[in-house]
Coordinates of C-alpha atoms (C1' of nucleotides) in Angstrom, one line a residue:
Chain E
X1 CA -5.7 -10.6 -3.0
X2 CA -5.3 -14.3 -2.9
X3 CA -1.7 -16.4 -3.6
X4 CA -2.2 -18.5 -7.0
X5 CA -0.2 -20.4 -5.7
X6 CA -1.7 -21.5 -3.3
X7 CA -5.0 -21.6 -4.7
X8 CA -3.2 -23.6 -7.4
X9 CA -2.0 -26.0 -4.9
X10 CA -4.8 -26.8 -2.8
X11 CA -7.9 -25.4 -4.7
X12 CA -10.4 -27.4 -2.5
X13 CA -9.2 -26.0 0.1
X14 CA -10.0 -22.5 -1.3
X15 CA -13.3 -23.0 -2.5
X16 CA -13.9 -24.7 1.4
X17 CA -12.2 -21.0 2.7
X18 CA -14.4 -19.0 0.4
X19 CA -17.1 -21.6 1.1
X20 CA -16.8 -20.0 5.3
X21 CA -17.4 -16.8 3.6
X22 CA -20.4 -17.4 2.2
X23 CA -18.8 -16.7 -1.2
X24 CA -18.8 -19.3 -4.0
X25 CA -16.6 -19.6 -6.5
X26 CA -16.1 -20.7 -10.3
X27 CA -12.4 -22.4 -9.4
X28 CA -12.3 -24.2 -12.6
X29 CA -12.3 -21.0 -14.2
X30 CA -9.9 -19.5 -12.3
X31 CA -7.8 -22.7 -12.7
X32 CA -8.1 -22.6 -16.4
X33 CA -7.2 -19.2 -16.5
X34 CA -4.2 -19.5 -14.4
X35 CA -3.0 -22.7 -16.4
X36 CA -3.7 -20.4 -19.7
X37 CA -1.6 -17.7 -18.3
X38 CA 0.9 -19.7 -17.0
X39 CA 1.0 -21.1 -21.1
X40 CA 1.0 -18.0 -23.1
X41 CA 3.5 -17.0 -20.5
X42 CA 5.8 -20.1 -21.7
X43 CA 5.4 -19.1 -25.3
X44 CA 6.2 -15.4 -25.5
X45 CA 9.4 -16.2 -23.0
X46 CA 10.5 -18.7 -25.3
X47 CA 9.5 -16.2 -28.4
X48 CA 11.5 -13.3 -27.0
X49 CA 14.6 -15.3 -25.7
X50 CA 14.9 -15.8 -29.5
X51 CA 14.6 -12.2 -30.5
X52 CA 16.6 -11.5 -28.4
X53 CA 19.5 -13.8 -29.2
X54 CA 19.1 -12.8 -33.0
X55 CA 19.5 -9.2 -31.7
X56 CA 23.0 -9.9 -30.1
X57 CA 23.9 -11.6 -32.8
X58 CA 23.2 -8.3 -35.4
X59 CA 25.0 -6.3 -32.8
X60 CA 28.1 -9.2 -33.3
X61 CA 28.1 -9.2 -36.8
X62 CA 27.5 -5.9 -37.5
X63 CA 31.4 -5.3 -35.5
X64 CA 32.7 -7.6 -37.9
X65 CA 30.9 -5.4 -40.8
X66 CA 29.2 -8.5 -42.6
X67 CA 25.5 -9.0 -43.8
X68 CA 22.1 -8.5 -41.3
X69 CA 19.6 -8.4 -43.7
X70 CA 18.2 -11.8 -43.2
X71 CA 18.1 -12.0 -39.5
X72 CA 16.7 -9.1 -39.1
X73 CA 13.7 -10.2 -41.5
X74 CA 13.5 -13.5 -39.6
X75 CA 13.2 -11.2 -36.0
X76 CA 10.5 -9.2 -38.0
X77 CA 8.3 -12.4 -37.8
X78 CA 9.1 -12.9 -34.9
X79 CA 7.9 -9.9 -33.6
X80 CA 4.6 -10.3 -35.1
X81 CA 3.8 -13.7 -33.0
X82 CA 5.5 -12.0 -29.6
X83 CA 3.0 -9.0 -30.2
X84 CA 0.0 -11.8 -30.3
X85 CA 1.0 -14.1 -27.0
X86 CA 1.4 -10.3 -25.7
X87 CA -1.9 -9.2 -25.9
X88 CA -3.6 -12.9 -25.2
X89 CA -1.7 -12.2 -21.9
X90 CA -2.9 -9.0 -21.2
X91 CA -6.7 -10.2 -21.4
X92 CA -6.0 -13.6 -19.4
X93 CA -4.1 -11.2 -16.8
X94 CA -6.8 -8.9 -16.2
X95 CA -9.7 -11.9 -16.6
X96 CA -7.8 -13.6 -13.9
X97 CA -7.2 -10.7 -11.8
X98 CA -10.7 -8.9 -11.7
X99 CA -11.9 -12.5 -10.0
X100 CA -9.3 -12.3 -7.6
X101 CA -9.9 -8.8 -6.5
X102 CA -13.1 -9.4 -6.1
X103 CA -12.7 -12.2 -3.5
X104 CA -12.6 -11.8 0.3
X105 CA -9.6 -12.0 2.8
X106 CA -9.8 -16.1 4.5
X107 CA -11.4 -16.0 8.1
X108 CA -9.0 -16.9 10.8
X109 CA -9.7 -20.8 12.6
X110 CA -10.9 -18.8 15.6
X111 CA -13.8 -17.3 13.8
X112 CA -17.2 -18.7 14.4
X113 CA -18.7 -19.9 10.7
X114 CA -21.7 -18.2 10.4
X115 CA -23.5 -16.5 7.7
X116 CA -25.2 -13.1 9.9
X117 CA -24.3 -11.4 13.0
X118 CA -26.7 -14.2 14.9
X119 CA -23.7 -16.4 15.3
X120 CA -21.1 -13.7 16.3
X121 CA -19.5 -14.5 19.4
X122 CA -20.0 -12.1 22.8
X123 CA -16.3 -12.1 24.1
X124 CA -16.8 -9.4 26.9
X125 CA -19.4 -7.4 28.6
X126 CA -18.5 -4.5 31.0
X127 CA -20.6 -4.7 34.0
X128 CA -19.0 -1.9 35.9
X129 CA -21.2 0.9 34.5
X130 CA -25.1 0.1 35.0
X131 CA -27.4 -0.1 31.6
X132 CA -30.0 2.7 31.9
X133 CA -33.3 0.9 30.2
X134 CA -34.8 4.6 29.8
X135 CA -34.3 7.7 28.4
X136 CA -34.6 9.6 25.1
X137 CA -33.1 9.3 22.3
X138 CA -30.0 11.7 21.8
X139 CA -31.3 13.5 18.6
X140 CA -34.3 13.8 21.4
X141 CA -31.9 15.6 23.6
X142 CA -29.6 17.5 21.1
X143 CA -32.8 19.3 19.8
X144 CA -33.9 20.0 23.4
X145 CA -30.5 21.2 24.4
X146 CA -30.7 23.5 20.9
X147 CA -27.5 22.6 20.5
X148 CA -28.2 19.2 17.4
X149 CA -29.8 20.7 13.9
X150 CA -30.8 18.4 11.3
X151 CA -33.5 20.7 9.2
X152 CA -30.4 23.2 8.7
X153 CA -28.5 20.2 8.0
X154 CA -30.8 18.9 5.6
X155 CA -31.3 22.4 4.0
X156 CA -27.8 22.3 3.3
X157 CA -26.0 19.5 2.5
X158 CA -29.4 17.1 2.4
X159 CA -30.3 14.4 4.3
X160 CA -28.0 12.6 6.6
X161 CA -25.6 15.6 7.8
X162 CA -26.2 17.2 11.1
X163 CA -24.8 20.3 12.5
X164 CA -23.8 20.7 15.9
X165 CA -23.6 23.9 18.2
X166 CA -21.9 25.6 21.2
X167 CA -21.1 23.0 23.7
X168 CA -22.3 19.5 21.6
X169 CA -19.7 21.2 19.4
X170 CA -17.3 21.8 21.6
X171 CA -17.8 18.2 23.7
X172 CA -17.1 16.6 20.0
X173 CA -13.9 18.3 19.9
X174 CA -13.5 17.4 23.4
X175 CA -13.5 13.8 22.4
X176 CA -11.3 14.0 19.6
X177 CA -8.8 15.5 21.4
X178 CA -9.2 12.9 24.1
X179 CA -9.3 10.4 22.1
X180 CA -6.3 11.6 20.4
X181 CA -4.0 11.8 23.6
X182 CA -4.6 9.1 24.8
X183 CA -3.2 6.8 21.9
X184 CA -0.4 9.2 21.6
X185 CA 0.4 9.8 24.8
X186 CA -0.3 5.7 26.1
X187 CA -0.7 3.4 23.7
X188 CA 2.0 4.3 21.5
X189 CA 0.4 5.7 18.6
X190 CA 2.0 7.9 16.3
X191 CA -0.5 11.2 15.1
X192 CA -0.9 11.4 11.0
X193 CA -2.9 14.1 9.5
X194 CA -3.8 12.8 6.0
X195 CA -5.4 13.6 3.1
X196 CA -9.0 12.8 2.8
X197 CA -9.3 12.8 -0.8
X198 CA -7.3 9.9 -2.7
X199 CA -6.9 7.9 -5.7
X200 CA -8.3 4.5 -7.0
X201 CA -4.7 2.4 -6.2
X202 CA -5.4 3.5 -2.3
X203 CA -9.0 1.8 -2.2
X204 CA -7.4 -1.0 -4.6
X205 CA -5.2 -1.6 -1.2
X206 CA -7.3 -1.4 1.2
X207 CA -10.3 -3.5 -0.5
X208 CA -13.0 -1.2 -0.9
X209 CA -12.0 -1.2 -4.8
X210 CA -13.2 -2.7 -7.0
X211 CA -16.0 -4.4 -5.3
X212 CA -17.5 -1.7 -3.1
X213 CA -17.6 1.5 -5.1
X214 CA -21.0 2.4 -4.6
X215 CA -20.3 2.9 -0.9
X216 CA -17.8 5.8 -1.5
X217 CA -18.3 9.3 -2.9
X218 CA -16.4 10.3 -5.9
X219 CA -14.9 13.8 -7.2
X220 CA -15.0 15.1 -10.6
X221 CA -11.4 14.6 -11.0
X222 CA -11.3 10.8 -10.6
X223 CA -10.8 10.8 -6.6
X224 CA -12.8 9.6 -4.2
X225 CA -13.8 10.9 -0.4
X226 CA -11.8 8.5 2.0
X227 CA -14.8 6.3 3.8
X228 CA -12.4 6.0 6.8
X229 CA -8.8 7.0 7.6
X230 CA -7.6 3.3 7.0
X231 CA -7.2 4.1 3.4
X232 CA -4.4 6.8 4.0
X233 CA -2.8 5.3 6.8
X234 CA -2.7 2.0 5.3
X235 CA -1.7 2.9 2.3
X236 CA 1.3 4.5 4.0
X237 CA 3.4 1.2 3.8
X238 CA 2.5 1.0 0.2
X239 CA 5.4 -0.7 -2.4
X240 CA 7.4 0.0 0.7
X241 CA 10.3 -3.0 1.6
X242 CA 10.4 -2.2 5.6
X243 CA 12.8 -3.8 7.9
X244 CA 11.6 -6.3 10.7
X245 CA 13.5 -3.6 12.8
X246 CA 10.8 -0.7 11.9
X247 CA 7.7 -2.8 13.0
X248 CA 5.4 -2.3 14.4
X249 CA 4.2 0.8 13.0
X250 CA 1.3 2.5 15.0
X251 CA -0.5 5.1 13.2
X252 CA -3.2 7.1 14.8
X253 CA -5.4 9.7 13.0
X254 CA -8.6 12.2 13.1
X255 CA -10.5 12.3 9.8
X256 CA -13.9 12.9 8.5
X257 CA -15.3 10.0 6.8
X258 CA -17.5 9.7 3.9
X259 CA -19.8 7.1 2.8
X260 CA -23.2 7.0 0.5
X261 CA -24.8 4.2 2.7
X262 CA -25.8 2.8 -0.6
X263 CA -27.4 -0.1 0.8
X264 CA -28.5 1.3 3.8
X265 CA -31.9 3.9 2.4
X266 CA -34.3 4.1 5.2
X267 CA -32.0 2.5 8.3
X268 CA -31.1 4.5 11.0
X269 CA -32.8 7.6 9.3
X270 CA -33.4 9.8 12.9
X271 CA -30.5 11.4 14.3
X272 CA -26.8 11.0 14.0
X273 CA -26.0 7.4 14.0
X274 CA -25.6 7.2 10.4
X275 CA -24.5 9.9 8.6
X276 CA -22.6 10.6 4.9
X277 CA -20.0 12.5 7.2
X278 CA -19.1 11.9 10.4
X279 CA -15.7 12.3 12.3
X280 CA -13.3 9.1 13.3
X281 CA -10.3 8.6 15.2
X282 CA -9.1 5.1 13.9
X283 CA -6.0 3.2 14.6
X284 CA -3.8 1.2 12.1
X285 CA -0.7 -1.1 13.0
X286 CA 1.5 -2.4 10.5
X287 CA 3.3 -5.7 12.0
X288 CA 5.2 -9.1 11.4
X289 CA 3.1 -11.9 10.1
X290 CA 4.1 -13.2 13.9
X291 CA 2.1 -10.9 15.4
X292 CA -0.3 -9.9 14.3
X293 CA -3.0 -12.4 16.2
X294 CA -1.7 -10.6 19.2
X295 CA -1.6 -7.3 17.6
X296 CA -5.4 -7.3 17.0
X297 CA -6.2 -8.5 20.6
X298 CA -3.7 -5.0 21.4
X299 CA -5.8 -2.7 19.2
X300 CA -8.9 -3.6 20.7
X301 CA -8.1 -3.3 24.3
X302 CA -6.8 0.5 23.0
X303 CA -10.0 1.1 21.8
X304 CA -12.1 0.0 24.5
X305 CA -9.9 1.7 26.9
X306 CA -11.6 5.0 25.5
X307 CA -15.2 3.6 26.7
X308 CA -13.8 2.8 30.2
X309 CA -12.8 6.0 30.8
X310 CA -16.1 7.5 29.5
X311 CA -17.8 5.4 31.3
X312 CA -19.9 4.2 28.8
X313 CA -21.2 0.4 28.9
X314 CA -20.2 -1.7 26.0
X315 CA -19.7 -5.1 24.9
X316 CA -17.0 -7.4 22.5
X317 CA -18.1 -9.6 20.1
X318 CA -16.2 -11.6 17.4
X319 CA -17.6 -11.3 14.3
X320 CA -18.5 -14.8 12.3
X321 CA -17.3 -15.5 9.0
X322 CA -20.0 -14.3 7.1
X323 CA -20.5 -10.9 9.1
X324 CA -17.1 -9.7 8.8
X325 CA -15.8 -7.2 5.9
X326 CA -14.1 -7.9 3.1
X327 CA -10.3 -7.9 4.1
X328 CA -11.0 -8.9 7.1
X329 CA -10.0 -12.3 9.0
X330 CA -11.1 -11.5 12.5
X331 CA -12.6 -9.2 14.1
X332 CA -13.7 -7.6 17.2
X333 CA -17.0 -5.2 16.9
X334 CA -17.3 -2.8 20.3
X335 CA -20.8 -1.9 20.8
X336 CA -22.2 0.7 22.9
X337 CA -25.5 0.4 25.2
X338 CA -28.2 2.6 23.8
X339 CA -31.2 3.5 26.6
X340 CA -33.2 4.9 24.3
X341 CA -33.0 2.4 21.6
X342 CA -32.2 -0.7 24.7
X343 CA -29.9 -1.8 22.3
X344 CA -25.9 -2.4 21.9
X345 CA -24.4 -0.5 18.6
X346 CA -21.4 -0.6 16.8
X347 CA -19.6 1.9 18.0
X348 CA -16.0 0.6 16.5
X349 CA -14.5 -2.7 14.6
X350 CA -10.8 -3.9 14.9
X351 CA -9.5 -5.8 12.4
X352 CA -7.1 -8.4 11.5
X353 CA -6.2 -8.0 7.0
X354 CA -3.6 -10.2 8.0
X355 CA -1.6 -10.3 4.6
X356 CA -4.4 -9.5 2.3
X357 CA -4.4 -6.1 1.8
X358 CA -0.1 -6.0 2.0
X359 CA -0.8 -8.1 -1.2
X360 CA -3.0 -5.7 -2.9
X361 CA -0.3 -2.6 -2.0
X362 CA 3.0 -4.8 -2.2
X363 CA 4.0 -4.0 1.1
X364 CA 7.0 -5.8 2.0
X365 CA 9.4 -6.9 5.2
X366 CA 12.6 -8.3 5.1
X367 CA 14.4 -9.7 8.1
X368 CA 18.2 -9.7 8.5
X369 CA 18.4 -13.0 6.6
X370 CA 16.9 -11.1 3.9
X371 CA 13.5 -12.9 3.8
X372 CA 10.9 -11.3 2.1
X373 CA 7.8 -11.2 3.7
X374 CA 4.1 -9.5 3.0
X375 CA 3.3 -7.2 6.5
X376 CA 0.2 -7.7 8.5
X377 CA -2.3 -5.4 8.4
X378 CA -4.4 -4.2 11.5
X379 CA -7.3 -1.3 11.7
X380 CA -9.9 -0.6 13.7
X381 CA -12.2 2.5 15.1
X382 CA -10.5 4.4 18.4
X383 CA -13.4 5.3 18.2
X384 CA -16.1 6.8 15.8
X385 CA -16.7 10.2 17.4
X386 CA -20.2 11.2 16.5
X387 CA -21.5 7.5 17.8
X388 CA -19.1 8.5 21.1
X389 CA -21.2 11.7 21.9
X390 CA -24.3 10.2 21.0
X391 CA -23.9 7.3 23.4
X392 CA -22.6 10.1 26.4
X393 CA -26.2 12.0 25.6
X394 CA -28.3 9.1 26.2
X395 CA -25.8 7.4 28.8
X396 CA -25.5 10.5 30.7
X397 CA -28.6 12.5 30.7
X398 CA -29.1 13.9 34.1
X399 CA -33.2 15.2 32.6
X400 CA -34.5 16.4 29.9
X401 CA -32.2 19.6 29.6
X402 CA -29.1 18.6 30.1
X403 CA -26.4 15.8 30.3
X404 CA -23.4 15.1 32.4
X405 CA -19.8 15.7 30.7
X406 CA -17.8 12.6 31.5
X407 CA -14.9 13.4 34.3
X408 CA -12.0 12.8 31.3
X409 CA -13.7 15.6 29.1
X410 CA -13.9 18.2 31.6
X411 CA -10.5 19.6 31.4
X412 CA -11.1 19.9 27.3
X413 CA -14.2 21.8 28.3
X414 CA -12.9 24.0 30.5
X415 CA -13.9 22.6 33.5
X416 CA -17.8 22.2 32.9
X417 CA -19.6 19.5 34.2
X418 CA -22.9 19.3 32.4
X419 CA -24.5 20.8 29.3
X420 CA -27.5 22.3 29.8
X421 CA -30.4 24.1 28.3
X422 CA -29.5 28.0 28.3
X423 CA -33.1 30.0 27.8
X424 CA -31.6 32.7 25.6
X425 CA -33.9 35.8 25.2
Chain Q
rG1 C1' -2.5 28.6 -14.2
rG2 C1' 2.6 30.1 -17.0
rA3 C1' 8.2 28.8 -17.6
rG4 C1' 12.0 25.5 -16.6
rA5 C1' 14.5 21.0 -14.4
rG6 C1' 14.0 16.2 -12.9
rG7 C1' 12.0 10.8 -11.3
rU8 C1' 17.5 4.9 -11.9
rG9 C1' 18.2 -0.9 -6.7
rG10 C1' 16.8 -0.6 0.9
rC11 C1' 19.0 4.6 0.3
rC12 C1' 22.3 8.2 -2.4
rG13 C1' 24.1 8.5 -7.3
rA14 C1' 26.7 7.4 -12.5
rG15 C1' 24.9 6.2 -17.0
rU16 C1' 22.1 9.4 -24.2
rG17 C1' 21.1 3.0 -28.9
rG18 C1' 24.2 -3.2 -28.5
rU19 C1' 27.5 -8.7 -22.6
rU20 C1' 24.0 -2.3 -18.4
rG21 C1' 20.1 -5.8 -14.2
rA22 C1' 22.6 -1.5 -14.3
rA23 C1' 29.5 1.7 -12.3
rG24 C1' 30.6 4.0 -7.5
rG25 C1' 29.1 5.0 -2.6
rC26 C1' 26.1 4.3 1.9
rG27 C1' 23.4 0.8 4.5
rC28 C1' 22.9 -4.4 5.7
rA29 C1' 24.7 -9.7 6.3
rC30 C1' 28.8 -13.0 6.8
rG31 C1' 34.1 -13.8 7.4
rC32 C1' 39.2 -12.0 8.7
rC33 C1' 41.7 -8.6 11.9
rU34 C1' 40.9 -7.4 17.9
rG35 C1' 41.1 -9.4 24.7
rG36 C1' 36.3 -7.0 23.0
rA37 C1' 34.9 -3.1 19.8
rA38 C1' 35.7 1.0 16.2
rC39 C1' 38.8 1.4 11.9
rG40 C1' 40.6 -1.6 8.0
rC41 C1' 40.3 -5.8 4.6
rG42 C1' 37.5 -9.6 1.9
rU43 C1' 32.8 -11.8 0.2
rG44 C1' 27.7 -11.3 -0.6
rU45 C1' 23.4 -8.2 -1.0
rA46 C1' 16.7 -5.9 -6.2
rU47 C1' 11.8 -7.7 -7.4
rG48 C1' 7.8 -10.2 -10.1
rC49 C1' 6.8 -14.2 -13.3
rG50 C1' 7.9 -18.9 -15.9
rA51 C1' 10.7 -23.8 -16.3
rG52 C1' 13.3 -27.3 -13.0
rC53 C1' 13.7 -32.0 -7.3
rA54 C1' 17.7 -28.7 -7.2
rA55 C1' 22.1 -26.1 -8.7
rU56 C1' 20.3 -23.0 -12.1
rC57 C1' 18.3 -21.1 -16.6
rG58 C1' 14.9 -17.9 -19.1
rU59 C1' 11.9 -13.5 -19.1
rA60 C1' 10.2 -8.7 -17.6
rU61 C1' 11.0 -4.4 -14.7
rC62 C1' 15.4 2.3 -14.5
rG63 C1' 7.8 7.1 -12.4
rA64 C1' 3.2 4.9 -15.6
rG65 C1' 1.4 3.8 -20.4
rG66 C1' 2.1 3.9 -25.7
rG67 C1' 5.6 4.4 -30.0
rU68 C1' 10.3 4.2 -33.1
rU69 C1' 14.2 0.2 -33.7
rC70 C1' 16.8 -6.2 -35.2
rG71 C1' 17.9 -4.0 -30.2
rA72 C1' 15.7 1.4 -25.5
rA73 C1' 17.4 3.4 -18.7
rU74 C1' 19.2 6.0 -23.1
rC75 C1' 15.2 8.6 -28.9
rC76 C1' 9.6 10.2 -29.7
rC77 C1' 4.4 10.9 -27.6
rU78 C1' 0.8 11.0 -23.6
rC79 C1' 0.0 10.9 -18.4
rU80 C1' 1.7 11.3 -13.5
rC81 C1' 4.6 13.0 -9.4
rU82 C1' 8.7 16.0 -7.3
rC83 C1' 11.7 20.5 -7.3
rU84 C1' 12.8 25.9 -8.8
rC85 C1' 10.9 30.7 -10.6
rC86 C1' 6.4 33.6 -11.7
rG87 C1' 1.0 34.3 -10.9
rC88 C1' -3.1 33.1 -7.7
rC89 C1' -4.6 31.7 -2.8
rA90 C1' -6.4 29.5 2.9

RNA sequence: GGAGAGGUGGCCGAGUGGUUGAAGGCGCACGCCUGGAACGCGUGUAUGCGAGCAAUCGUAUCGAGGGUUCGAAUCCCUCUCUCUCCGCCA
């Protein structure tokens, strides 16, 4: 959500912002609007300053027993004009708003302007960790392991799901609890458990309301299915006034995500890449407007940490204006390398709302001068976990019939090593 | 699901129709006191919006939305959330 104000000020300068975003906008209309709201705001202040002076006035006179009669007919008309400018507002209010709501977060002066993904920027490349140009694809490997269904999958919940067995179950779990101690344990991270079922005001915050509902599942009780655990966590810090004190906030949480992948029919249809339920550890900071530039460059080093100790190769790019989301002013996409596929993936995507979302949930810090200030918001993926154990199968595979458990995950698999084929009967 | 009780400022908590934007307390900030601190004393301390260079003024906000009234934190209706008891349940 964007500052009138400031739009107000310098509206150029906005339409140039929105402009980087690939987004155009009608700002005569939304200068007109404002300038009409800002009017019929006048008026009915004016209007009720004198309704309520006649009302003091009856209280006054009606101590000294004498006559209200006439005022209070005179108040009576008033009334009638107050109830008018009220409803005017109401319509320029919501007019106003639904175009604001509907406008992206600015990109930060670092970003590279660019409308696609061809102008993002590569920021780092691990090199430690050689890039196997061969191999088969994991769903490949889960079905020969029989440990990766998709027909049961399919045959239950449709397409899109998978269901995973004995130890490709077990290694996901691994990485979640890996993933998990590691941000609590060293990068400061505090562990939520939240809800995954929440209401329209959440997704409001957060962005993915109003413009994005088509990418979320909904309930038959007016709640939707959280498409990542930013919502919750985010939404923590909601109408909250925090104290410079209490930041930052480091929040840290396992969730299953859900999305519809709308827009996405017939991409990435084989195997488990992209699914309309997949598990995510993800990582939210709360912070001072100060620091949050430094925040973000903090939140991404967590998360890549994860693929340096799985030994996975990956790279860093900074997304360009027109590739990142929609509350988003930078960010930093981690890919994984892919044999199969001999291709880098997104594998996570850190974040910098800066204040845009604080604006949408009115979350507040004040310092001890008492300024008021909107927080910074940070998120990113630490990391997906389904994309995680996909990448270890095709990084990893030692043959056909089995794969290597990264040295980090074998204490949460009880000491194994590999996964391997088991011929059962 | 049934019955009842509640939701007031950063927090706790008074307040059932007229200078109540809201007593009191805690917290916080500043000042005095002190060698320094604690204690104590004093002062200040909600947010949005609008007008103004500003001081400031106006307006709205006591869970949300409607209604009654000249006037609502206070009365009525709907919704929502919390708590207690009962039922059900992982």
């Amino acid at each position: 959500m964007h500052d009138i104000n400031l739009i107000r000020k310098n509206p150029n300068q906005f339409v140039e912002e929105m402009k980087k975003r690939f987004v155009s906008v009608d700002i005569n209309e939304i200068l007109s609007l404002d300038e009409k709201k800002r009017s019929i705001t006048f008026h009915l202040q004016e209007l009720q300053n004198k309704r309520n002076n006649f009302s003091k006035d009856i209280a006054k006179l009606k101590n000294k027993k004498e006559q209200v009669e006439k005022i209070i007919i005179q108040v009576n008309e008033i009334k009638i004009d107050i109830k008018k400018k009220e409803e005017q507002l109401f319509k320029i209010s919501n007019e106003l708003n639904l175009i604001l709501l509907n406008l992206p977060n600015y990109a930060s002066s670092k970003v590279p302007v660019g409308k696609d993904e061809s102008l993002n920027e590569l920021v780092f490349e691990s090199k430690e960790i050689e890039k196997k140009t061969e191999g088969l694809a994991h769903d490949e490997i889960g079905k020969n392991l029989r440990m990766m269904d998709f027909e049961s999958a399919a045959k239950i919940s449709g397409s899109r799901f998978v269901i995973l067995k004995a130890d490709l179950a077990r290694l996901e779990r691994a990485l979640c609890n890996f993933m998990l101690d590691i941000h609590v344990n060293e990068n400061g991270y505090e562990e939520i458990s939240t809800p995954h079922l929440v209401k329209d005001d959440a997704l409001l915050g957060t962005g993915q309301l109003p413009k994005f509902k088509e990418d979320l599942f909904s309930t038959s009780d007016n709640k939707w299915l959280i498409p990542t655990a930013e919502v919750t966590l985010t939404n923590m810090c909601r109408d909250k006034m925090l104290l410079d004190k209490e930041l930052p906030k480091r929040y840290v949480a396992l969730t299953n995500c859900f999305r519809s992948e709308a827009g996405a029919a017939g991409q990435d249809t084989k195997g488990m890449i992209r699914l309309h339920e997949f598990k995510k550890v993800e990582l939210v900071s709360i912070v001072t407007k100060e620091s949050s530039d430094a925040e973000l460059e903090r939140l991404t080093k967590c998360a890549t940490k994860i693929l340096d100790l799985l030994e996975i190769p990956y790279r860093v790019s900074m997304l360009s204006s027109g590739d990142m989301g929609f509350s988003a002013s930078k960010t930093y996409d981690i890919e994984v390398w892919l044999p199969s596929q001999r291709t880098f993936r997104e594998i996570s995507s850190c974040s910098n709302c800066t204040d845009f979302q604080a604006r949408r949930m009115n979350a507040k810090y004040k310092n001890n001068n008492n300024e008021k200030f909107f927080v910074h918001t940070l998120n990113g993926s630490g990391i997906a976990v389904g994309r995680a154990l996909l990448s270890i199968l095709e990084n990893n595979q030692i043959n056909k019939n089995s794969v290597k458990i990264p040295k980090v995950l074998m204490k949460y698999m009880s000491g194994l090593d590999k996964i391997e084929l088991v011929d059962e009967k």
